[in-house]
Coordinates of C-alpha atoms in Angstrom, one line a residue:
Chain A
M221 CA 220.4 -29.1 129.6
S222 CA 217.3 -27.8 128.1
E223 CA 218.4 -24.1 127.4
P224 CA 221.1 -23.5 124.9
L225 CA 224.1 -21.7 126.1
S226 CA 223.8 -19.5 123.2
N227 CA 220.8 -17.5 124.5
I228 CA 221.5 -14.0 126.1
P229 CA 219.2 -12.8 128.8
R230 CA 216.7 -10.4 127.9
G231 CA 217.9 -6.9 127.8
M232 CA 221.4 -7.5 127.7
R233 CA 224.1 -7.2 125.0
Y234 CA 227.3 -7.2 123.3
Y235 CA 229.4 -4.2 122.1
C236 CA 232.1 -4.7 119.4
G237 CA 234.0 -3.3 116.4
T238 CA 232.8 0.4 115.6
E239 CA 230.0 0.4 118.1
A240 CA 232.7 -0.5 121.0
R241 CA 234.9 2.0 120.1
L242 CA 232.3 4.7 119.4
R243 CA 231.1 3.8 122.9
R244 CA 234.6 4.2 124.4
E245 CA 234.9 7.7 122.6
V246 CA 231.7 8.9 124.0
E247 CA 232.9 7.7 127.6
D248 CA 236.2 9.4 127.2
T249 CA 234.5 12.6 125.7
A250 CA 232.1 13.0 128.7
M251 CA 235.0 12.0 131.5
S252 CA 237.2 14.6 129.9
V253 CA 234.6 17.2 130.1
F254 CA 233.9 16.5 133.7
D255 CA 237.7 16.4 134.3
G256 CA 237.8 20.0 132.7
W257 CA 235.3 21.2 135.2
S258 CA 237.4 19.8 138.2
Y259 CA 235.2 16.7 139.0
E260 CA 237.0 13.7 140.4
E261 CA 236.3 10.3 139.3
I262 CA 234.8 8.0 141.7
T263 CA 234.2 4.2 141.5
T264 CA 231.4 2.8 143.6
P265 CA 230.7 -0.8 144.5
S266 CA 228.7 -2.7 142.2
V267 CA 226.8 -4.8 144.9
D268 CA 225.3 -2.9 147.7
Y269 CA 222.9 -3.1 150.4
Y270 CA 219.2 -3.0 148.9
A271 CA 218.3 -0.6 151.7
L272 CA 220.8 2.0 150.5
F273 CA 218.8 2.1 147.1
E274 CA 215.5 2.1 149.0
H275 CA 216.5 5.3 150.6
G276 CA 218.4 6.6 147.9
M277 CA 216.0 6.3 144.9
G278 CA 212.9 5.8 146.7
R279 CA 211.1 2.5 146.9
Q280 CA 209.6 2.7 143.7
Q281 CA 212.9 3.1 141.7
A282 CA 214.7 0.6 143.8
E283 CA 212.2 -2.3 143.5
L284 CA 213.5 -2.3 139.7
A285 CA 216.8 -3.7 141.1
F286 CA 218.1 -7.1 140.6
K287 CA 218.0 -8.5 144.3
F288 CA 219.9 -11.3 146.1
T289 CA 220.9 -12.2 149.4
D290 CA 224.2 -12.0 151.4
T291 CA 225.6 -14.9 153.5
D292 CA 223.9 -13.2 156.5
G293 CA 220.7 -13.0 154.8
R294 CA 220.8 -9.3 154.2
L295 CA 219.3 -8.1 151.0
L296 CA 221.8 -7.2 148.4
A297 CA 221.3 -5.4 145.1
L298 CA 223.2 -5.0 141.9
R299 CA 223.4 -1.3 141.8
P300 CA 220.6 0.3 140.0
D301 CA 222.0 3.7 140.2
V302 CA 225.1 5.4 141.1
T303 CA 224.0 8.6 142.9
S304 CA 222.9 6.9 146.1
S305 CA 226.2 5.4 146.8
V306 CA 227.9 8.7 146.0
A307 CA 225.7 10.5 148.5
R308 CA 226.4 8.2 151.1
A309 CA 230.1 8.5 150.3
A310 CA 229.8 12.3 150.7
A311 CA 228.2 12.1 154.0
T312 CA 230.4 9.4 155.4
L313 CA 234.0 8.9 153.5
F314 CA 234.0 12.6 152.5
A315 CA 232.4 13.9 155.6
G316 CA 235.4 16.0 156.8
R317 CA 236.2 17.1 153.1
E318 CA 235.9 20.9 152.2
R319 CA 232.6 21.7 150.3
P320 CA 231.6 21.6 147.5
L321 CA 232.5 18.1 146.5
R322 CA 232.7 17.6 142.6
L323 CA 232.4 13.9 141.9
C324 CA 232.0 11.8 138.6
Y325 CA 231.7 8.4 137.3
A326 CA 231.0 6.0 134.3
A327 CA 229.7 2.8 135.5
P328 CA 227.0 0.0 134.4
V329 CA 223.9 0.1 136.1
F330 CA 221.2 -2.6 136.3
R331 CA 217.5 -2.6 136.2
Q332 CA 215.0 -5.5 135.7
K333 CA 212.6 -3.2 133.8
G334 CA 212.7 0.0 132.3
Q335 CA 210.1 3.0 132.3
S336 CA 209.0 2.5 128.7
H337 CA 208.8 -0.3 126.4
A338 CA 211.4 1.4 124.4
E339 CA 214.0 1.1 127.1
W340 CA 214.6 -2.4 126.6
R341 CA 218.0 -2.9 128.1
R342 CA 218.5 -4.2 131.5
E343 CA 222.2 -3.3 131.9
S344 CA 223.2 0.4 130.8
T345 CA 226.1 2.6 131.7
H346 CA 225.5 5.8 133.6
I347 CA 228.0 8.8 133.1
G348 CA 227.4 11.3 135.4
C349 CA 228.6 14.0 138.0
E350 CA 227.5 15.3 141.3
L351 CA 227.9 18.7 142.7
I352 CA 227.4 18.3 146.6
G353 CA 227.3 21.1 149.2
A354 CA 226.5 23.8 146.7
D355 CA 223.1 25.6 146.4
G356 CA 221.7 28.4 144.1
I357 CA 221.7 29.4 140.8
E358 CA 225.5 29.0 140.4
A359 CA 225.5 25.4 141.0
D360 CA 222.5 24.7 138.9
M361 CA 224.1 26.5 136.1
E362 CA 227.3 24.6 136.4
V363 CA 225.9 21.1 135.9
V364 CA 223.5 22.3 133.0
A365 CA 226.6 23.8 131.6
I366 CA 228.5 20.6 131.6
A367 CA 225.5 18.8 130.2
V368 CA 225.5 21.2 127.1
E369 CA 229.2 21.1 126.7
V370 CA 229.2 17.2 126.6
L371 CA 226.6 17.3 123.8
Q372 CA 228.5 20.0 121.8
R373 CA 231.7 17.9 122.1
L374 CA 229.9 14.9 120.6
E375 CA 229.4 17.2 117.6
L376 CA 225.5 16.8 117.3
A377 CA 223.8 19.1 114.9
Q378 CA 221.9 22.0 116.8
H379 CA 218.4 20.9 116.2
D380 CA 219.3 17.2 117.3
Y381 CA 219.1 17.7 121.0
C382 CA 217.0 19.5 123.6
I383 CA 217.4 20.0 127.1
T384 CA 214.3 20.6 129.0
L385 CA 214.1 22.4 132.3
N386 CA 211.7 22.5 135.1
D387 CA 211.3 23.2 138.8
V388 CA 209.4 20.3 140.9
E389 CA 208.4 23.1 143.4
I390 CA 206.0 24.6 140.9
F391 CA 204.1 21.3 141.1
N392 CA 204.5 21.0 144.7
G393 CA 203.1 24.6 145.3
V394 CA 200.1 23.7 143.6
A395 CA 199.6 20.5 145.2
E396 CA 200.1 21.9 148.6
R397 CA 197.5 24.8 147.6
L398 CA 195.0 22.2 146.8
A399 CA 195.8 20.2 150.0
L400 CA 195.8 16.9 148.3
D401 CA 196.6 13.9 150.1
D402 CA 199.3 11.5 148.9
S403 CA 197.3 9.2 146.6
A404 CA 195.4 12.3 145.0
R405 CA 198.9 14.1 144.7
E406 CA 200.3 11.1 142.7
R407 CA 197.0 10.6 140.6
M408 CA 197.6 14.2 139.6
R409 CA 201.4 13.8 139.2
R410 CA 200.4 11.1 136.6
L411 CA 197.9 13.1 134.6
V412 CA 200.5 15.9 134.4
D413 CA 203.1 13.7 133.4
S414 CA 201.1 12.2 130.4
R415 CA 200.0 15.9 129.6
D416 CA 196.4 14.8 129.8
A417 CA 194.7 18.4 130.3
A418 CA 191.4 17.0 129.9
E419 CA 191.2 14.5 132.5
L420 CA 193.4 16.8 134.8
Q421 CA 190.5 19.5 134.6
N422 CA 187.9 16.8 135.6
F423 CA 190.2 15.5 138.5
L424 CA 190.6 19.2 139.9
A425 CA 187.1 19.8 139.5
P426 CA 186.2 19.2 143.2
H427 CA 189.4 21.1 144.4
A428 CA 189.7 24.2 142.6
S429 CA 187.9 27.1 140.7
T430 CA 187.2 26.9 137.0
D431 CA 189.7 29.5 136.4
E432 CA 192.3 27.7 138.4
R433 CA 191.7 24.5 136.7
A434 CA 191.7 25.9 133.2
G435 CA 195.1 27.5 134.0
F436 CA 196.8 24.7 135.4
A437 CA 195.7 22.3 132.8
R438 CA 197.1 24.9 130.3
L439 CA 200.4 25.1 132.3
I440 CA 201.2 21.3 131.9
Q441 CA 201.1 21.7 128.2
L442 CA 203.3 24.9 128.0
S443 CA 206.7 24.1 126.5
G444 CA 208.7 26.6 125.3
K445 CA 211.3 29.5 125.8
Q446 CA 211.1 32.6 127.8
E447 CA 207.4 33.1 127.0
T448 CA 206.4 30.2 128.9
L449 CA 207.6 31.8 132.0
A450 CA 205.7 34.9 131.7
E451 CA 202.4 33.0 130.9
A452 CA 203.0 30.9 134.0
R453 CA 203.2 33.7 136.2
R454 CA 199.7 34.6 135.1
L455 CA 198.3 31.4 135.6
I456 CA 200.0 30.3 138.9
T457 CA 200.0 32.7 141.9
N458 CA 201.1 30.6 145.1
P459 CA 204.2 31.7 146.8
R460 CA 205.8 28.4 146.8
S461 CA 205.4 27.7 143.0
V462 CA 206.3 31.6 142.4
A463 CA 209.6 31.3 144.1
A464 CA 210.4 28.2 141.9
L465 CA 209.6 30.3 138.8
N466 CA 211.8 32.9 140.0
R467 CA 214.8 30.6 140.3
L468 CA 213.9 29.3 136.9
E469 CA 213.8 32.8 135.4
E470 CA 217.1 33.3 136.7
L471 CA 218.5 30.4 135.4
W472 CA 217.1 31.2 132.0
R473 CA 218.6 34.6 132.1
V474 CA 222.3 33.1 132.5
I475 CA 221.4 30.5 129.6
E476 CA 220.2 33.6 127.7
S477 CA 223.1 35.6 128.2
L478 CA 225.5 32.8 127.1
D479 CA 223.3 32.4 123.8
L480 CA 222.3 28.7 124.7
T481 CA 218.6 29.4 124.3
D482 CA 218.3 27.1 121.3
Y483 CA 219.3 24.1 123.2
F484 CA 216.7 24.4 126.0
E485 CA 213.1 24.4 126.6
I486 CA 211.1 25.0 129.7
D487 CA 208.8 22.2 129.9
F488 CA 206.2 22.5 133.1
G489 CA 204.7 19.1 132.5
D490 CA 208.2 17.1 133.5
V491 CA 207.0 15.9 136.8
S492 CA 208.8 12.6 136.9
G493 CA 210.9 11.5 140.2
L494 CA 209.0 14.0 142.4
D495 CA 209.7 12.5 145.5
Y496 CA 213.4 12.6 144.6
Y497 CA 214.0 15.7 143.3
T498 CA 213.8 19.0 145.3
G499 CA 214.1 22.0 143.1
L500 CA 215.6 22.2 139.2
T501 CA 215.0 19.1 137.0
F502 CA 216.1 18.7 133.5
K503 CA 215.7 16.0 130.8
I504 CA 218.1 15.4 127.8
Y505 CA 216.5 14.2 124.4
L506 CA 218.2 13.3 121.2
S507 CA 216.8 13.0 117.9
G508 CA 216.8 9.4 116.9
A509 CA 216.1 8.3 120.4
G510 CA 212.4 7.7 121.2
T511 CA 213.1 8.0 125.1
R512 CA 215.4 10.5 127.0
V513 CA 219.2 10.0 126.9
G514 CA 219.8 11.6 130.3
G515 CA 218.8 13.8 133.0
G516 CA 219.1 15.3 136.4
G517 CA 218.3 17.7 139.0
R518 CA 218.7 19.0 142.4
Y519 CA 218.3 16.3 145.3
D520 CA 218.6 18.4 148.7
K521 CA 217.0 15.6 150.9
L522 CA 219.0 12.6 149.8
T523 CA 222.2 12.9 151.7
S524 CA 220.1 13.5 155.0
N525 CA 219.4 9.8 154.7
F526 CA 223.0 9.2 155.6
G527 CA 223.1 11.7 158.4
R528 CA 224.3 14.8 156.7
P529 CA 221.7 17.1 155.2
E530 CA 223.2 19.3 152.4
P531 CA 222.2 20.6 149.0
A532 CA 223.3 18.5 145.6
I533 CA 222.8 18.6 142.1
G534 CA 223.7 16.1 139.4
F535 CA 222.8 14.5 136.2
V536 CA 223.5 11.5 134.3
F537 CA 223.8 10.4 130.5
D538 CA 222.7 7.0 129.5
L539 CA 225.8 6.0 127.4
D540 CA 224.3 3.1 125.4
A541 CA 221.4 5.3 124.5
L542 CA 223.9 7.8 123.3
T543 CA 226.0 5.5 121.6
D544 CA 223.1 3.7 119.7
V545 CA 221.9 7.2 118.3
L546 CA 225.4 8.1 117.2
A547 CA 225.9 4.7 115.7
R548 CA 223.0 5.3 113.4
S549 CA 223.9 8.7 112.6
N550 CA 226.3 10.3 110.3
T551 CA 228.1 12.5 112.7
S552 CA 231.7 12.8 112.5
V553 CA 232.2 11.0 115.7
A554 CA 230.6 7.9 114.4
M555 CA 232.1 8.3 110.9
R556 CA 235.8 8.5 112.2
E557 CA 237.6 5.4 111.4
Q558 CA 240.3 3.9 113.4
D559 CA 243.5 5.6 112.1
G560 CA 246.9 4.2 110.9
T561 CA 247.5 1.0 108.9
V562 CA 249.4 -1.9 110.2
A563 CA 251.9 -4.3 108.4
P564 CA 251.5 -7.8 110.0
L565 CA 255.0 -8.9 111.7
S566 CA 256.0 -12.5 111.4
N567 CA 259.4 -14.6 111.8
D568 CA 260.1 -18.2 112.4
D569 CA 262.2 -17.3 115.4
P570 CA 260.0 -16.0 118.2
A571 CA 262.8 -14.3 120.0
T572 CA 263.7 -12.0 116.8
L573 CA 259.6 -11.5 116.2
F574 CA 259.0 -10.2 119.8
F575 CA 262.4 -8.3 119.9
E576 CA 260.9 -6.5 116.7
A577 CA 257.4 -5.9 117.9
T578 CA 258.3 -4.6 121.4
A579 CA 260.8 -2.1 119.7
M580 CA 257.8 -0.8 117.7
R581 CA 255.6 -0.9 120.7
A582 CA 258.0 1.2 122.6
K583 CA 257.7 3.7 119.7
R584 CA 253.8 3.4 120.1
E585 CA 253.3 1.9 116.8
R586 CA 250.5 -0.6 116.3
V587 CA 251.5 -4.1 115.7
L588 CA 250.0 -7.3 114.6
I589 CA 251.6 -10.7 115.0
K590 CA 250.8 -12.9 112.1
S591 CA 250.9 -16.4 113.5
G592 CA 252.6 -19.1 111.0
E593 CA 249.1 -20.8 110.8
A594 CA 245.7 -19.7 111.6
V595 CA 244.1 -22.6 113.8
Q596 CA 240.7 -23.8 112.4
C597 CA 237.6 -24.2 114.5
R598 CA 237.4 -28.0 115.4
N599 CA 234.0 -29.0 115.2
Chain B
M215 CA 211.9 14.7 105.1
P216 CA 208.2 15.1 106.6
E217 CA 208.1 17.0 109.9
L218 CA 205.9 14.8 111.6
I219 CA 205.1 11.0 111.3
I220 CA 201.9 10.2 112.6
A221 CA 200.5 6.5 113.3
L222 CA 196.8 6.0 112.6
P223 CA 194.9 2.9 113.5
K224 CA 193.4 0.9 110.6
G225 CA 189.7 0.0 111.0
R226 CA 187.2 1.4 113.3
L227 CA 188.8 4.6 114.1
Q228 CA 190.7 5.2 110.8
D229 CA 188.0 7.5 109.0
A230 CA 187.1 9.2 112.1
A231 CA 190.7 10.1 112.8
L232 CA 191.3 11.3 109.1
A233 CA 188.3 13.6 109.3
R234 CA 189.5 15.1 112.6
L235 CA 192.9 15.8 110.9
A236 CA 191.2 17.2 107.9
C237 CA 189.4 19.8 110.2
A238 CA 192.9 20.7 111.6
G239 CA 194.2 21.3 107.9
V240 CA 196.0 18.1 107.4
R241 CA 194.4 16.3 104.4
V242 CA 195.4 13.3 102.6
N243 CA 194.6 12.7 99.0
G244 CA 191.8 10.1 98.5
A245 CA 193.7 8.3 95.6
A246 CA 196.5 7.8 97.8
L247 CA 194.2 6.5 100.6
A248 CA 192.7 4.2 98.3
S249 CA 195.9 2.9 97.0
R250 CA 196.3 0.5 100.2
R251 CA 199.8 1.8 100.7
L252 CA 200.7 1.7 104.2
A253 CA 202.6 4.9 104.3
I254 CA 201.5 8.0 102.7
A255 CA 202.0 11.7 102.9
D256 CA 199.6 14.5 103.4
E257 CA 199.0 17.1 100.6
T258 CA 201.5 19.5 102.0
G259 CA 204.4 16.9 102.4
R260 CA 204.6 18.2 106.0
F261 CA 203.2 14.9 107.6
R262 CA 203.6 11.4 106.9
F263 CA 200.9 8.8 107.8
I264 CA 201.5 5.3 108.8
F265 CA 198.5 2.7 108.9
V266 CA 199.0 0.2 111.6
K267 CA 196.8 -2.3 113.8
P268 CA 195.3 -0.2 116.3
A269 CA 197.3 -2.1 119.3
D270 CA 200.5 -1.4 117.3
V271 CA 200.1 2.5 117.4
P272 CA 201.3 2.8 121.2
V273 CA 204.3 0.7 120.1
Y274 CA 205.6 2.7 117.0
V275 CA 205.0 5.9 119.1
E276 CA 206.6 4.8 122.3
H277 CA 209.6 3.9 120.2
G278 CA 209.6 7.2 118.3
I279 CA 209.5 5.6 115.0
A280 CA 206.0 7.7 114.8
D281 CA 206.2 11.3 116.5
C282 CA 202.3 10.8 117.1
G283 CA 199.4 8.7 117.1
V284 CA 195.9 8.4 117.3
V285 CA 194.5 5.5 119.5
G286 CA 191.6 4.5 121.7
R287 CA 192.1 5.0 125.3
D288 CA 191.1 1.2 125.9
V289 CA 194.2 0.2 123.7
L290 CA 196.1 2.7 125.4
L291 CA 195.4 1.4 129.1
E292 CA 196.0 -2.4 127.8
S293 CA 199.4 -1.4 126.5
A294 CA 200.6 0.6 129.3
A295 CA 202.8 2.6 127.1
D296 CA 204.9 5.4 128.3
L297 CA 203.4 8.2 126.0
L298 CA 201.9 11.6 126.6
Q299 CA 198.4 12.2 125.7
P300 CA 197.5 15.8 125.4
L301 CA 194.3 15.7 123.6
D302 CA 191.1 13.7 123.7
L303 CA 189.9 13.7 120.1
K304 CA 186.3 12.7 121.3
I305 CA 185.7 10.2 118.5
G306 CA 185.4 6.4 118.9
R307 CA 183.3 6.5 122.0
C308 CA 182.7 3.5 123.7
R309 CA 182.8 1.8 127.2
I310 CA 185.0 -0.7 128.9
V311 CA 182.5 -3.2 130.7
V312 CA 182.0 -6.1 132.8
A313 CA 179.3 -8.3 131.2
S314 CA 177.7 -11.3 132.1
P315 CA 174.6 -13.7 131.4
H316 CA 174.2 -13.6 135.3
P317 CA 175.1 -10.4 136.6
E318 CA 174.0 -11.1 140.3
T319 CA 176.5 -14.0 140.4
V320 CA 179.5 -11.8 139.3
M321 CA 178.6 -9.2 142.1
N322 CA 178.5 -11.9 144.6
N323 CA 181.3 -14.2 143.7
F324 CA 184.1 -14.0 146.2
G325 CA 186.0 -17.0 145.1
M326 CA 187.9 -17.4 141.8
L327 CA 186.1 -15.5 139.1
R328 CA 186.8 -16.7 135.6
V329 CA 187.0 -13.7 133.3
A330 CA 187.4 -14.0 129.4
T331 CA 188.9 -10.6 127.7
K332 CA 191.2 -9.1 125.2
Y333 CA 192.1 -7.0 127.8
P334 CA 193.9 -8.7 130.5
R335 CA 196.0 -6.0 132.0
I336 CA 192.6 -3.8 132.5
A337 CA 190.6 -6.8 133.7
A338 CA 193.4 -7.5 136.3
E339 CA 193.6 -3.9 137.5
H340 CA 189.9 -3.6 137.9
F341 CA 189.2 -6.5 139.9
G342 CA 192.7 -6.3 141.5
A343 CA 191.4 -3.1 143.0
R344 CA 188.4 -4.5 144.5
G345 CA 190.4 -7.5 145.9
L346 CA 188.9 -10.2 144.0
P347 CA 191.1 -13.1 142.9
I348 CA 190.4 -14.1 139.0
E349 CA 191.4 -16.2 136.3
I350 CA 192.0 -14.3 133.2
I351 CA 191.2 -16.3 130.0
E352 CA 192.9 -14.4 127.3
L353 CA 191.0 -14.4 123.9
S354 CA 191.8 -12.6 120.6
G355 CA 188.1 -12.2 119.6
S356 CA 184.2 -13.3 120.0
V357 CA 184.6 -12.9 123.6
E358 CA 180.9 -12.8 124.2
L359 CA 180.8 -16.5 123.2
A360 CA 183.0 -17.4 126.4
P361 CA 180.2 -17.0 129.1
V362 CA 177.8 -18.5 126.8
L363 CA 179.5 -21.6 126.6
G364 CA 180.7 -21.7 130.1
L365 CA 184.4 -21.0 129.4
S366 CA 184.1 -18.0 131.8
D367 CA 181.7 -16.4 134.3
C368 CA 182.1 -13.1 132.7
I369 CA 183.7 -10.9 130.0
V370 CA 185.5 -7.7 130.2
D371 CA 185.2 -6.1 126.6
V372 CA 184.6 -2.8 124.7
V373 CA 181.0 -2.0 124.2
E374 CA 179.7 0.8 121.6
T375 CA 175.9 0.1 121.3
G376 CA 175.4 -2.9 123.5
R377 CA 173.7 -4.9 120.7
T378 CA 176.2 -7.8 120.5
L379 CA 175.9 -7.9 124.2
A380 CA 172.3 -8.3 124.0
E381 CA 172.5 -10.7 121.2
N382 CA 174.3 -12.9 123.4
N383 CA 171.9 -12.4 126.4
L384 CA 174.9 -10.7 128.3
S385 CA 174.1 -7.6 130.4
I386 CA 176.5 -5.1 131.8
V387 CA 177.7 -5.6 135.5
E388 CA 179.7 -2.6 135.7
V389 CA 181.1 0.1 133.6
I390 CA 185.2 0.0 134.0
C391 CA 185.7 3.3 132.1
E392 CA 184.7 5.6 129.2
S393 CA 187.0 5.2 126.0
T394 CA 187.4 7.8 123.3
A395 CA 190.3 8.1 120.7
R396 CA 193.4 10.1 122.1
L397 CA 196.1 11.9 120.3
V398 CA 199.4 10.4 121.7
V399 CA 202.8 12.0 121.5
N400 CA 206.3 10.5 121.8
R401 CA 208.0 12.1 124.9
A402 CA 211.2 13.1 122.8
S403 CA 209.2 14.3 119.8
Y404 CA 207.2 16.3 122.0
Q405 CA 210.4 18.3 123.1
L406 CA 212.5 18.1 119.7
K407 CA 209.7 19.2 117.5
A408 CA 207.8 21.3 120.0
K409 CA 206.5 23.8 117.6
T410 CA 204.9 21.5 115.1
V411 CA 203.5 19.2 117.6
A412 CA 201.9 22.3 119.6
D413 CA 200.5 23.6 116.4
L414 CA 199.0 20.2 115.7
I415 CA 197.7 19.9 119.1
R416 CA 196.2 23.6 118.9
A417 CA 194.4 22.8 115.4
L418 CA 192.9 19.5 116.5
G419 CA 191.9 20.9 119.8
E420 CA 189.9 23.9 118.0
G421 CA 188.3 21.2 115.8
V422 CA 187.3 19.2 118.7
R423 CA 186.1 22.3 120.8
Q424 CA 184.1 23.6 117.6
E425 CA 182.2 20.2 117.1
T426 CA 181.5 20.0 121.1
F427 CA 179.6 23.2 121.0
A428 CA 178.0 23.0 117.7

């Protein structure tokens, strides 16, 4: 055999000791917050038809999945996301249930390659929730509030995290006004995504007036609070974008009334996942992580793939990215030691030994069986 | 704790990048620079500079070890790093070109073109878009030698003045793109340190504009 068995595939890892405990604690924290907002846990299949993800996530994202074939030759994939499968369940299994549906999950997802070189993992755990069959500002605010509560419960310092908000309809309105074809639209999306204002102005030259170009180039670099909304209104006037700005402003007012504006930024340059999201999008950044640790948004078109169009919104946290940051930080969640000491039990008579041990376990005390002799590794 | 960590490329771009930053009010002490230390603070202590090889600038910024960086567009395209690039600093201007001793044979070659380059990704993308199959011969320096010695049919490389090309009897077949140095920013830093980053972009942008109109 040429490859030593000690090798681990690229992008895979073990969790043990403090990190494993921390990871469990973060997961439990998030799941208890979901439960607190009346979200019901759902476990989806780890393996599913590739076609599900192709329709659910869009071809570009689904292509990142690990693929293999079923006995009948159909293409399968190790799930690269959970949302696709949840959306299918909503349209099929839960078709008859009262709306809205509130579902949550914690499950590993697999992708062959990340968006960025810094996302080196090929297995990561998504903790997320989906609110299906609810529309409007209330539904949007509900999931945003849940995301904030999870971060607050992780006891992160106030300036250590930030949730950025945008609405994809702002970009869509501009693209529609410029009457761009698909490839031009994708090129514009990339320029906006990388905040390349200068190139964007060049790109827009044949499509828009000088003022319009300068305005839009300025918009994509705008990031901030309330004042950015006012500025965006001066720069963008097409009705589709304006409607989106109105929604965003309404949401902002709620955030403001809850005194949560310190945790939020409006970011008009966030245009990833455009063919997936249909309204509000948000991304979660944590100090100490070079890439985002979570994100989500409204995806009203997704469930129509499964024969039942309805509004939906949701988000995920990347458990592993969160754990990495917390493990390196000095937050109390990370510093908390496993509590309680334990006295090793030993007895030459196994019956007595285990009588004692099970009695202690009945009282929920921690036990440690001390073996007579530790067995040495035989090599 | 500095507010921002900025990765600067050692070599060709370093002085021009420092001059741009000085225009924006971010100055480094000359003695500290001369000391050959790889990490130094600016005069106010608000910024820390790290000096790394140009190709490593996107790596440090993408991982969030540095918040910002200055890097040529050529290096950026080759790295395919997922970064924000909010500002063209308009320094280190050059072109990425296809060059060959026999330009006409390159344009009429529909078989397998042998391309020597330090930029395999840019080369593959360029010829791929034209549907031309190529064999990439990756080199780490003196790329101009490859076609002269018969290792390749042409090269994809960066050209400033064109002198090295001329000295090796190579001429430009086509220009793939123009390259200048960009300010690049980590996605998380752009949000988490929004104000500091925005101020830096504005100050640098002001300097670039003044020079362009001067």
